[in-house]
């Protein structure tokens, strides 16, 4: 089981796992995949003043999936909300030494990010995807 | 958790120190020099080692020494039994019966025979992995020449009713081949009482060296099979090639020790298995695969709901264990055996085989249970609702 050290480190103690801490702004949630498909990922991003101030994830998947989700949640913090629509998780494949057969997992992650973006785009309308968290 | 926790005795066992010493003694002595087939003094010394091993292996399974053919392991013995027996008896019929949960050594041999025009019936076991003798009886046809069933399934540990299947085969006239890689040295095996005509075993599953095994051929019912190799007269021409004297010394001592220790090993390992099973099954959503009681003392196979299999194995990577057959583990595919039992792919993929042995301890078991419990909890907490 030869996982890269960077993957194992995030798999064993994944930063950003769980839920974002309470705070000001809007919490966007998005999810993609399913356990029957072998991969299911969900993200939460707190957006304040148009910027992502915190990200968190939950994942059912292989160690590469968990490590990639952790990295995505970390990388998006500090960016404009639009990054949820533009970020390409496939760009992490080399960094995580992802085998070619596993790269599809990154597309599931991308789907979950786009789901978060749609929640932002429809903020206030799609109650199931967006929740306002008052300070 | 310790990095040296070993829970994969069904894949391979540590070499017993007495076995290692016997092998080293042969390598260092005159028996290590001569070719066992040679008639000079050095050859005779080597030949004595080989024949002593033959006596010891025969004793383990209730056979006569002249019925033992040495091979490179159980996989080769299975190939020689299935392919060799089928080809040798092709004039009598071209139908073979086996199960859907056999080791790849048997299944792939059967597929090779299908390409030669043989017809194979792959019988499904029940949802606990047991093949009823009545099912075998119903599958037999006038042209059935061979039935192949593993005594103990390598993934589930279930024990098949070999003696009852053997009686069915005897009444019909078909040969019974038994893959005993998991049972030899772990369960009493008696080829006469169990009506077994061909039996494959391996040294490294019973504290012997890797790379050596044996095939039993009943002298009355299956004296010959068609050899797979050509180029020498060793092993009655059934398995040509220079015999590995030191490997056979190790196999012989391992067989002798296995027979001597059977009565003490089995209850000790069973006690460990029961505690392991209890500890694993107390985690919610964990299901035992295979029959609850009709199972060998050394294997516990469980499926875990709500976790992804690869992450489960990665989380437990400090424990040497398996997700199924070690011979098929490279594929990463869900176990065909668990699929046959009706487990969905994602459940079959999140399955683990823990297997115990002579040197396992209760501390190993407790550490495994603790690591398993913590890893499952962590991965479930990480998963989306």
Coordinates of C-alpha atoms in Angstrom, one line a residue:
Chain A
X1 CA 0.0 0.0 0.0
X2 CA 2.4 2.7 -1.2
X3 CA 0.7 6.0 -0.6
X4 CA 2.7 9.1 -0.9
X5 CA 3.7 10.6 2.4
X6 CA 1.7 13.8 1.8
X7 CA -1.4 11.6 1.3
X8 CA -0.8 9.5 4.4
X9 CA -0.3 12.7 6.5
X10 CA -3.6 14.1 5.5
X11 CA -5.3 10.8 5.7
X12 CA -4.1 10.1 9.2
X13 CA -4.9 13.6 10.6
X14 CA -6.9 15.5 7.9
X15 CA -6.9 19.3 8.5
X16 CA -10.3 20.9 7.9
X17 CA -12.3 17.7 8.4
X18 CA -15.8 18.1 9.8
X19 CA -17.7 21.4 9.8
X20 CA -16.6 25.1 9.7
X21 CA -16.5 26.8 13.0
X22 CA -19.3 29.2 13.8
X23 CA -18.7 32.8 12.6
X24 CA -20.0 35.7 10.5
X25 CA -21.1 35.3 6.9
X26 CA -22.9 32.6 5.0
X27 CA -22.2 28.9 5.1
X28 CA -22.4 27.2 1.7
X29 CA -22.8 23.5 1.5
X30 CA -22.4 21.1 -1.5
X31 CA -22.2 17.4 -1.9
X32 CA -21.5 15.0 -4.8
X33 CA -21.1 11.2 -5.3
X34 CA -22.5 8.4 -3.3
X35 CA -21.3 5.5 -1.2
X36 CA -22.5 3.1 -3.9
X37 CA -20.1 4.8 -6.3
X38 CA -17.3 4.3 -3.8
X39 CA -16.8 8.1 -3.3
X40 CA -19.0 10.7 -1.6
X41 CA -17.7 14.1 -0.7
X42 CA -19.3 17.1 1.0
X43 CA -17.9 20.6 1.6
X44 CA -18.8 23.6 3.7
X45 CA -17.4 27.0 3.1
X46 CA -18.0 30.1 5.1
X47 CA -18.2 33.2 2.9
X48 CA -18.0 36.7 4.3
X49 CA -17.7 39.9 2.2
X50 CA -17.4 37.8 -0.9
X51 CA -14.4 35.9 0.3
X52 CA -14.1 32.3 1.6
X53 CA -13.0 32.6 5.2
X54 CA -13.0 28.9 6.1
X55 CA -13.5 25.5 4.5
X56 CA -14.3 22.1 5.8
X57 CA -15.1 18.7 4.3
X58 CA -16.4 15.2 4.9
X59 CA -15.5 12.3 2.7
X60 CA -16.3 8.7 2.1
X61 CA -13.6 7.4 -0.2
X62 CA -10.0 6.2 -0.6
X63 CA -7.1 7.9 1.1
X64 CA -6.4 10.0 -2.0
X65 CA -9.9 11.3 -1.9
X66 CA -9.6 12.3 1.7
X67 CA -6.3 14.0 1.2
X68 CA -7.5 15.8 -1.9
X69 CA -10.6 17.1 0.0
X70 CA -8.5 18.3 2.8
X71 CA -6.2 20.1 0.4
X72 CA -9.0 21.7 -1.5
X73 CA -10.7 23.0 1.7
X74 CA -7.3 24.5 2.7
X75 CA -6.5 26.0 -0.7
X76 CA -9.8 27.8 -1.1
X77 CA -9.6 29.6 2.2
X78 CA -8.9 33.3 1.5
X79 CA -10.0 33.3 -2.1
X80 CA -13.0 35.0 -3.6
X81 CA -16.3 33.0 -3.6
X82 CA -16.0 32.7 -7.4
X83 CA -13.2 30.2 -6.9
X84 CA -15.9 27.7 -6.0
X85 CA -16.8 27.8 -9.7
X86 CA -13.4 28.1 -11.1
X87 CA -11.1 25.9 -9.0
X88 CA -9.9 22.8 -10.8
X89 CA -9.1 19.9 -8.4
X90 CA -7.5 18.0 -11.2
X91 CA -4.6 20.4 -10.8
X92 CA -3.8 18.6 -7.5
X93 CA -3.2 15.2 -9.2
X94 CA 0.5 15.6 -9.6
X95 CA 1.0 17.1 -6.1
X96 CA -0.8 14.1 -4.6
X97 CA 0.8 11.6 -7.0
X98 CA -2.6 10.4 -7.9
X99 CA -2.7 7.3 -10.1
X100 CA -4.4 7.9 -13.4
X101 CA -7.2 5.4 -12.5
X102 CA -8.0 7.6 -9.5
X103 CA -8.3 11.0 -11.1
X104 CA -12.0 10.6 -11.5
X105 CA -12.3 11.1 -7.8
X106 CA -11.1 14.7 -8.4
X107 CA -14.1 15.3 -10.7
X108 CA -16.4 14.3 -7.9
X109 CA -14.7 16.8 -5.7
X110 CA -15.2 19.4 -8.5
X111 CA -18.9 18.6 -8.7
X112 CA -19.2 19.2 -4.9
X113 CA -17.5 22.6 -5.3
X114 CA -19.8 23.6 -8.1
X115 CA -22.7 22.6 -5.9
X116 CA -21.4 25.0 -3.3
X117 CA -21.1 27.7 -6.0
X118 CA -24.7 27.2 -7.1
X119 CA -25.7 27.6 -3.5
X120 CA -23.9 30.9 -3.4
X121 CA -25.3 32.0 -6.7
X122 CA -28.8 31.3 -5.5
X123 CA -28.1 32.5 -2.0
X124 CA -31.2 33.0 0.0
X125 CA -33.2 31.0 -2.5
X126 CA -32.1 27.4 -2.1
X127 CA -32.7 26.9 1.6
X128 CA -31.6 23.3 1.5
X129 CA -28.1 24.2 0.3
X130 CA -27.5 27.5 2.0
X131 CA -27.8 28.4 5.6
X132 CA -27.1 31.8 7.2
X133 CA -25.1 31.6 10.3
X134 CA -25.5 34.8 12.3
X135 CA -22.6 35.9 14.5
Chain B
X1 CA -0.6 -0.4 17.7
X2 CA 2.6 -2.3 16.8
X3 CA 4.2 -2.3 13.4
X4 CA 4.9 -6.0 13.7
X5 CA 1.3 -7.2 14.4
X6 CA 0.8 -10.1 12.1
X7 CA -2.8 -11.3 11.4
X8 CA -2.4 -12.9 8.0
X9 CA -1.6 -16.5 8.7
X10 CA -4.0 -17.7 6.0
X11 CA -1.7 -16.0 3.5
X12 CA 1.5 -17.3 4.9
X13 CA 3.0 -18.4 8.3
X14 CA 6.3 -17.8 9.9
X15 CA 8.8 -20.6 9.4
X16 CA 9.1 -22.7 12.6
X17 CA 12.6 -22.6 14.1
X18 CA 12.8 -26.4 13.9
X19 CA 11.9 -26.2 10.2
X20 CA 14.6 -23.5 9.6
X21 CA 17.2 -25.6 11.4
X22 CA 16.3 -28.7 9.4
X23 CA 16.7 -26.8 6.2
X24 CA 20.0 -25.2 7.3
X25 CA 21.3 -28.6 8.3
X26 CA 20.6 -30.0 4.9
X27 CA 22.1 -27.1 3.1
X28 CA 25.3 -27.3 5.2
X29 CA 25.6 -31.1 4.9
X30 CA 26.3 -33.7 2.2
X31 CA 22.5 -34.0 1.5
X32 CA 22.7 -30.4 0.3
X33 CA 25.3 -31.3 -2.3
X34 CA 23.9 -34.3 -4.1
X35 CA 21.1 -34.5 -6.6
X36 CA 18.4 -36.7 -5.0
X37 CA 18.1 -38.6 -8.3
X38 CA 21.8 -39.5 -8.4
X39 CA 22.9 -43.0 -7.2
X40 CA 26.2 -42.0 -5.6
X41 CA 26.7 -41.4 -1.9
X42 CA 25.8 -37.7 -2.1
X43 CA 22.7 -38.4 -4.1
X44 CA 21.7 -41.1 -1.7
X45 CA 22.0 -38.7 1.2
X46 CA 19.8 -36.2 -0.5
X47 CA 17.4 -39.0 -1.5
X48 CA 17.0 -40.0 2.1
X49 CA 16.0 -36.5 3.1
X50 CA 13.4 -36.5 0.3
X51 CA 11.9 -39.8 1.2
X52 CA 11.8 -38.9 4.9
X53 CA 9.8 -35.8 3.9
X54 CA 7.5 -38.0 1.8
X55 CA 6.8 -40.2 4.8
X56 CA 6.0 -37.2 7.0
X57 CA 3.7 -35.5 4.5
X58 CA 1.9 -38.8 3.9
X59 CA 1.4 -39.2 7.7
X60 CA -0.2 -35.8 8.0
X61 CA -3.1 -36.7 5.6
X62 CA -3.4 -40.5 6.2
X63 CA -1.8 -41.4 2.9
X64 CA 1.0 -43.7 1.9
X65 CA 4.4 -42.2 1.0
X66 CA 4.2 -43.5 -2.6
X67 CA 1.1 -41.4 -3.1
X68 CA 2.8 -38.1 -2.6
X69 CA 4.2 -36.0 -5.5
X70 CA 6.2 -33.0 -4.6
X71 CA 5.5 -29.6 -6.3
X72 CA 6.4 -26.0 -5.9
X73 CA 3.3 -25.3 -3.8
X74 CA -0.4 -25.7 -3.6
X75 CA -1.0 -23.6 -6.8
X76 CA 1.0 -26.0 -8.9
X77 CA -0.5 -29.0 -7.1
X78 CA -4.0 -27.7 -7.9
X79 CA -3.0 -27.1 -11.5
X80 CA -1.5 -30.6 -11.8
X81 CA -4.6 -32.2 -10.2
X82 CA -7.3 -30.4 -12.1
X83 CA -5.6 -30.1 -15.5
X84 CA -3.6 -33.3 -15.3
X85 CA -6.5 -35.4 -14.1
X86 CA -8.9 -34.0 -16.7
X87 CA -6.6 -34.4 -19.6
X88 CA -5.6 -37.9 -18.5
X89 CA -9.3 -39.0 -18.2
X90 CA -10.7 -37.0 -21.2
X91 CA -11.7 -40.3 -22.9
X92 CA -14.0 -41.0 -20.0
X93 CA -15.8 -37.6 -20.1
X94 CA -15.3 -33.9 -20.3
X95 CA -17.4 -32.5 -17.5
X96 CA -15.9 -31.0 -14.3
X97 CA -17.7 -29.7 -11.2
X98 CA -16.4 -27.0 -8.9
X99 CA -17.6 -24.0 -6.9
X100 CA -17.8 -20.3 -7.6
X101 CA -15.7 -19.6 -4.5
X102 CA -12.6 -21.7 -5.3
X103 CA -9.1 -20.3 -5.1
X104 CA -7.9 -18.9 -8.5
X105 CA -5.5 -21.8 -8.8
X106 CA -8.6 -24.0 -9.4
X107 CA -10.8 -21.6 -11.1
X108 CA -8.2 -20.5 -13.6
X109 CA -7.3 -24.2 -14.2
X110 CA -10.9 -24.9 -15.0
X111 CA -11.0 -21.9 -17.4
X112 CA -8.0 -23.2 -19.2
X113 CA -9.7 -26.6 -19.6
X114 CA -12.8 -24.9 -20.9
X115 CA -10.6 -23.5 -23.7
X116 CA -9.7 -27.1 -24.5
X117 CA -13.3 -28.2 -24.8
X118 CA -14.1 -29.3 -21.3
X119 CA -17.3 -28.2 -19.7
X120 CA -17.3 -26.9 -16.1
X121 CA -20.2 -26.4 -13.7
X122 CA -19.5 -23.7 -11.2
X123 CA -21.8 -24.4 -8.2
X124 CA -22.9 -21.6 -5.9
X125 CA -22.6 -22.2 -2.2
X126 CA -25.3 -21.0 0.2
X127 CA -25.2 -17.5 1.6
X128 CA -22.9 -18.7 4.3
X129 CA -20.4 -20.2 1.9
X130 CA -21.3 -23.9 2.4
X131 CA -21.6 -26.2 -0.6
X132 CA -24.1 -29.0 0.2
X133 CA -23.2 -32.5 -1.0
X134 CA -26.7 -32.8 -2.4
X135 CA -25.9 -29.9 -4.8
X136 CA -22.8 -31.7 -6.0
X137 CA -24.9 -34.9 -6.5
X138 CA -27.4 -33.0 -8.5
X139 CA -24.7 -31.6 -10.8
X140 CA -23.0 -34.9 -11.6
X141 CA -23.5 -36.2 -15.1
X142 CA -22.5 -39.4 -16.8
X143 CA -19.6 -37.6 -18.3
X144 CA -18.4 -35.9 -15.1
X145 CA -14.8 -37.0 -14.4
X146 CA -13.7 -34.6 -11.7
X147 CA -15.1 -32.6 -8.7
X148 CA -12.8 -30.0 -7.1
X149 CA -13.7 -28.4 -3.8
X150 CA -11.5 -26.6 -1.2
X151 CA -11.6 -28.1 2.2
X152 CA -11.4 -24.7 3.9
X153 CA -12.2 -21.6 1.8
X154 CA -9.2 -19.3 1.9
X155 CA -11.2 -16.1 2.3
X156 CA -14.1 -17.2 4.6
X157 CA -12.6 -20.1 6.5
X158 CA -15.7 -22.1 6.0
X159 CA -15.2 -25.9 6.1
X160 CA -16.9 -27.8 3.3
X161 CA -18.4 -31.2 3.9
X162 CA -15.7 -33.0 2.0
X163 CA -16.4 -36.5 3.3
X164 CA -20.0 -36.3 2.2
X165 CA -19.0 -34.9 -1.2
X166 CA -16.4 -37.6 -1.4
X167 CA -19.1 -40.3 -0.9
X168 CA -21.2 -38.8 -3.6
X169 CA -18.2 -38.8 -6.0
X170 CA -17.4 -42.4 -5.1
X171 CA -20.9 -43.6 -5.8
X172 CA -20.8 -41.8 -9.2
X173 CA -17.2 -42.7 -10.1
X174 CA -15.9 -39.1 -10.4
X175 CA -12.6 -38.2 -8.8
X176 CA -12.6 -35.7 -5.9
X177 CA -9.8 -33.2 -5.8
X178 CA -9.5 -31.2 -2.6
X179 CA -7.4 -28.0 -2.2
X180 CA -6.2 -28.4 1.4
X181 CA -3.9 -25.4 1.5
X182 CA -5.8 -23.9 4.4
X183 CA -6.7 -27.1 6.2
X184 CA -3.6 -29.3 6.2
X185 CA -2.1 -28.9 9.6
X186 CA -5.1 -27.0 10.9
X187 CA -7.9 -29.6 10.7
X188 CA -7.7 -33.3 10.8
X189 CA -7.3 -34.6 7.2
X190 CA -7.7 -38.2 6.3
X191 CA -7.8 -38.9 2.6
X192 CA -9.2 -42.4 3.1
X193 CA -12.0 -41.6 5.5
X194 CA -12.9 -38.5 3.5
X195 CA -12.9 -40.3 0.2
X196 CA -10.4 -37.8 -1.3
X197 CA -8.6 -38.9 -4.6
X198 CA -6.3 -35.9 -5.1
X199 CA -5.2 -33.3 -2.5
X200 CA -3.1 -30.3 -2.7
X201 CA -1.1 -28.7 0.1
X202 CA 1.6 -26.1 0.7
X203 CA 4.4 -25.9 3.2
X204 CA 4.2 -22.2 3.8
X205 CA 0.7 -22.3 5.2
X206 CA 1.9 -24.6 8.0
X207 CA 5.1 -23.0 9.2
X208 CA 7.3 -24.4 6.4
X209 CA 9.1 -22.6 3.7
X210 CA 7.6 -21.0 0.6
X211 CA 8.1 -22.6 -2.8
X212 CA 7.3 -26.2 -1.9
X213 CA 4.1 -28.3 -1.6
X214 CA 2.7 -31.6 -2.5
X215 CA 0.0 -33.4 -4.4
X216 CA -1.6 -36.6 -3.1
X217 CA -2.9 -39.1 -5.7
X218 CA -4.8 -42.1 -4.5
X219 CA -2.9 -45.1 -5.7
X220 CA -6.1 -47.1 -6.6
X221 CA -8.3 -44.4 -8.1
X222 CA -5.9 -41.9 -9.6
X223 CA -2.5 -43.4 -10.1
X224 CA -1.7 -41.1 -13.0
X225 CA -2.4 -37.6 -14.2
X226 CA -1.0 -36.0 -17.4
X227 CA 2.1 -34.1 -16.3
X228 CA 2.3 -30.3 -16.9
X229 CA 6.1 -30.3 -17.2
X230 CA 8.3 -32.4 -19.4
X231 CA 12.0 -33.2 -19.3
X232 CA 12.8 -35.7 -16.5
X233 CA 11.5 -38.7 -14.7
X234 CA 11.4 -37.3 -11.2
X235 CA 8.2 -38.0 -9.1
X236 CA 7.2 -40.9 -11.3
X237 CA 7.3 -38.6 -14.3
X238 CA 4.4 -36.7 -13.0
X239 CA 6.4 -33.7 -12.0
X240 CA 9.8 -33.6 -13.6
X241 CA 12.5 -31.3 -12.2
X242 CA 15.3 -31.7 -9.7
X243 CA 13.8 -32.0 -6.2
X244 CA 14.7 -29.1 -3.8
X245 CA 16.2 -31.2 -1.0
X246 CA 16.4 -28.5 1.7
X247 CA 12.8 -27.2 0.9
X248 CA 11.5 -30.8 1.2
X249 CA 13.3 -31.2 4.5
X250 CA 11.5 -28.1 5.7
X251 CA 8.1 -29.3 4.4
X252 CA 8.6 -32.7 6.1
X253 CA 9.4 -31.2 9.5
X254 CA 6.6 -28.7 9.1
X255 CA 4.2 -31.6 8.4
X256 CA 5.4 -33.6 11.3
X257 CA 5.1 -30.7 13.7
X258 CA 1.6 -29.8 12.4
X259 CA 0.5 -33.4 13.1
X260 CA 2.1 -33.4 16.6
X261 CA 0.6 -30.0 17.5
X262 CA -2.8 -30.3 16.0
X263 CA -4.5 -31.2 19.2
X264 CA -2.9 -28.3 21.1
X265 CA -2.9 -25.7 18.3
X266 CA -6.5 -25.8 17.3
X267 CA -8.1 -25.1 20.7
X268 CA -5.6 -22.3 21.4
X269 CA -6.2 -20.6 18.1
X270 CA -9.9 -21.1 18.4
X271 CA -9.9 -19.3 21.7
X272 CA -8.2 -16.3 20.1
X273 CA -10.5 -16.4 17.1
X274 CA -13.6 -16.3 19.4
X275 CA -12.3 -13.2 21.2
X276 CA -11.3 -11.5 18.0
X277 CA -14.7 -12.2 16.5
X278 CA -16.5 -11.0 19.5
X279 CA -14.5 -7.8 19.5
X280 CA -15.0 -7.1 15.8
X281 CA -18.7 -7.8 15.8
X282 CA -19.4 -5.6 18.8
X283 CA -18.8 -2.6 16.4
X284 CA -22.2 -1.7 14.9
X285 CA -22.6 -2.4 11.2
X286 CA -20.0 -5.2 11.2
X287 CA -21.1 -8.5 9.7
X288 CA -19.4 -11.9 9.8
X289 CA -18.9 -13.4 6.4
X290 CA -19.2 -17.2 6.2
X291 CA -20.8 -19.9 8.4
X292 CA -20.9 -19.1 12.1
X293 CA -19.7 -22.5 13.3
X294 CA -18.7 -24.6 10.2
X295 CA -15.4 -22.6 10.0
X296 CA -11.7 -23.3 10.5
X297 CA -10.2 -22.0 13.7
X298 CA -7.9 -19.5 12.1
X299 CA -10.0 -17.2 9.9
X300 CA -12.4 -14.3 10.7
X301 CA -13.8 -12.4 7.7
X302 CA -15.9 -9.3 8.3
X303 CA -17.6 -6.7 6.2
X304 CA -17.9 -3.2 7.5
X305 CA -20.9 -1.0 6.6
X306 CA -20.3 2.8 6.2
X307 CA -16.6 2.9 5.5
X308 CA -14.7 2.7 2.2
X309 CA -12.5 -0.4 2.0
X310 CA -9.3 1.1 0.8
X311 CA -9.3 3.7 3.6
X312 CA -10.2 1.0 6.1
X313 CA -7.1 -1.0 5.1
X314 CA -5.0 2.1 5.0
X315 CA -6.1 3.0 8.5
X316 CA -5.1 -0.5 9.7
X317 CA -1.9 -0.6 7.7
X318 CA 0.2 -1.4 10.7
X319 CA -1.6 -4.7 11.0
X320 CA -0.6 -7.3 8.4
X321 CA -4.0 -8.5 7.2
X322 CA -5.8 -9.1 4.0
X323 CA -8.9 -8.1 2.2
X324 CA -9.3 -11.6 0.7
X325 CA -7.0 -14.0 -1.2
X326 CA -3.5 -12.7 -1.0
X327 CA -3.1 -14.1 -4.5
X328 CA -5.8 -11.7 -5.8
X329 CA -5.2 -8.7 -3.6
X330 CA -3.3 -6.8 -6.2
X331 CA -6.4 -6.3 -8.4
X332 CA -8.2 -4.1 -5.8
X333 CA -11.5 -5.5 -7.1
X334 CA -14.1 -6.6 -4.6
X335 CA -13.8 -10.2 -3.6
X336 CA -15.6 -12.5 -6.1
X337 CA -16.2 -14.9 -3.1
X338 CA -18.1 -12.2 -1.2
X339 CA -20.0 -11.2 -4.3
X340 CA -21.1 -14.8 -4.7
X341 CA -22.4 -14.6 -1.1
X342 CA -24.6 -11.7 -2.2
X343 CA -22.6 -8.8 -0.7
X344 CA -23.0 -5.6 -2.6
X345 CA -19.7 -4.4 -4.2
X346 CA -19.2 -1.5 -1.7
X347 CA -19.7 -3.8 1.2
X348 CA -17.5 -6.6 -0.3
X349 CA -14.8 -4.0 -0.9
X350 CA -14.9 -3.0 2.8
X351 CA -14.1 -6.5 4.0
X352 CA -11.2 -7.7 6.0
X353 CA -9.8 -11.2 6.6
X354 CA -8.0 -11.6 9.9
X355 CA -6.2 -14.9 10.3
X356 CA -4.5 -16.3 13.3
X357 CA -1.8 -18.9 13.9
X358 CA 0.4 -20.8 16.3
X359 CA 2.4 -17.7 17.3
X360 CA -0.6 -15.4 17.7
X361 CA -1.3 -14.0 21.1
X362 CA -4.2 -12.5 23.0
X363 CA -2.3 -9.2 23.0
X364 CA -2.3 -9.3 19.2
X365 CA -6.0 -9.9 19.2
X366 CA -6.8 -7.1 21.7
X367 CA -4.6 -4.6 19.8
X368 CA -6.3 -5.6 16.5
X369 CA -9.8 -5.1 18.0
X370 CA -8.8 -1.7 19.5
X371 CA -7.3 -0.5 16.2
X372 CA -10.2 -1.8 14.2
X373 CA -12.8 -0.1 16.5
X374 CA -10.9 3.2 16.4
X375 CA -10.4 3.2 12.7
X376 CA -14.0 2.4 11.8
X377 CA -15.2 5.1 14.2
X378 CA -12.8 7.7 12.7
X379 CA -13.7 6.9 9.1
X380 CA -17.5 7.0 9.8
X381 CA -17.1 10.3 11.6
X382 CA -15.3 11.6 8.5
X383 CA -18.0 10.5 6.0
X384 CA -20.9 12.8 4.9
X385 CA -24.2 12.2 6.6

